Amino acid sequence: MAEGHSQNISSGQALLYLTDEQLRQGIEAMFFAYRGFTADPDRILEGLSYGRAHHRAIHFIHCAPGTTVNNLLAILGVTKQSLNRVLRTLIEDGLVKSHVGRIDKRERHLTLTEAGEALEQQLSDAQRARMRDAYRKAGPEAVAGFKTVLEAMMDDDMKRAYVALRDGR
Amino acid sequence: MAEGHSQNISSGQALLYLTDEQLRQGIEAMFFAYRGFTADPDRILEGLSYGRAHHRAIHFIHCAPGTTVNNLLAILGVTKQSLNRVLRTLIEDGLVKSHVGRIDKRERHLTLTEAGEALEQQLSDAQRARMRDAYRKAGPEAVAGFKTVLEAMMDDDMKRAYVALRDGR
DNA sequence: TTGGAATGTCAACAAGACTGACGTATTTTC
DNA sequence: GAAAATACGTCAGTCTTGTTGACATTCCAA
């Protein structure tokens, strides 16, 4: 079932990229790369008494304006208590607005204020700059492979969330 | 300076993979993939009152047996106090051994005990299994691209640590 | 030999995740 | 219309993992 590429390779040197050593290299590459990936926004947030949690909330509210708390919970994969702490400070500080739903008044729809959008821009500029550099150094074929592997690495429900965000706009 | 691949592409559709939208997709892919990447070991650690920090320490002690606390600090990128707490519990529980250095008695050299190696095996089997699946689904060319982009995404000193680990055994 | 640098430990604290319990408003179901 | 379910907020408590500050030990060089 769904063997994919591996059938196209002569069985002698096939699957060389699947050795334990190769896999361990990939694991360490993920570890070190993720550190770089979060380093720039972390630096910006450091002085603002915000953390990575705030960044994530801001990012996804920016991408899906008007999303509900429950929606965000599912995407971020945290508890509502945890998210609530973050949202409360963001709302107090005037970066996020919460509107009662028109159709279902139990829901709160979240959007970024102008100040929130400004911070989002600042954070995402920093993160995109690093991403752009990496993409440029690696070239388009590598980028395609990069995305393919990352998608294959996601949990199924995470992949659904990712694909929905990717295609849904 | 160092334009790389982009010169080989006709300028019309060139750099399509460098649009903000493409970059944002890459950012989200990293976010969701990293969750999948850590999910399996996290599940195993859950019942053991250990966390991701313990996993990382065990992983790198396994890869570089006899390493010192300072060495590990540089690789993990945390403060020595933070690492120390983790190491203390691992030593108490008999998973890690700490020997005073023969040449420099200030140093502590760290190795895994048999029990430690067993847990390392269990954790790394789980993580490798997911990695192997992802690699197999994606195919060798994608894997090559994956690694290229990840390396380009690292901070320079992280890349040095990664390359040293990659080539140094 | 003495003072500084390096290595590592202990103590206290903060961020951010978690669970559990409870309250309120609203919608849905019977 | 009453009861159950849903969406959200909050209080309290715990755990992991990061931080700083203070301190002991050891090494090295002036």
PDB file of C-alpha atoms (C1' of nucleotides) in Angstrom, chain B residues 69-70 80-81 84 88 106 108, chain C residues 5-12:
ATOM      1  CA  VAL B  69      28.215  19.552  31.795  1.00  0.00           C
ATOM      2  CA  ASN B  70      29.613  22.624  30.062  1.00  0.00           C
ATOM      3  CA  LYS B  80      23.682  25.384  33.803  1.00  0.00           C
ATOM      4  CA  GLN B  81      21.244  25.696  36.684  1.00  0.00           C
ATOM      5  CA  ASN B  84      21.540  20.748  36.620  1.00  0.00           C
ATOM      6  CA  ARG B  88      20.147  15.655  39.241  1.00  0.00           C
ATOM      7  CA  ARG B 106      36.181  20.543  38.246  1.00  0.00           C
ATOM      8  CA  ARG B 108      31.925  16.113  35.570  1.00  0.00           C
TER       9      ARG B 108
ATOM     10  C1'  DA C   5      38.591  32.331  36.122  1.00  0.00           C
ATOM     11  C1'  DA C   6      36.186  28.133  35.259  1.00  0.00           C
ATOM     12  C1'  DT C   7      33.085  24.323  36.647  1.00  0.00           C
ATOM     13  C1'  DG C   8      29.407  22.869  38.922  1.00  0.00           C
ATOM     14  C1'  DT C   9      25.648  22.940  42.976  1.00  0.00           C
ATOM     15  C1'  DC C  10      21.886  24.820  45.817  1.00  0.00           C
ATOM     16  C1'  DA C  11      17.901  28.052  46.509  1.00  0.00           C
ATOM     17  C1'  DA C  12      14.329  30.962  45.084  1.00  0.00           C
TER      18       DA C  12
END
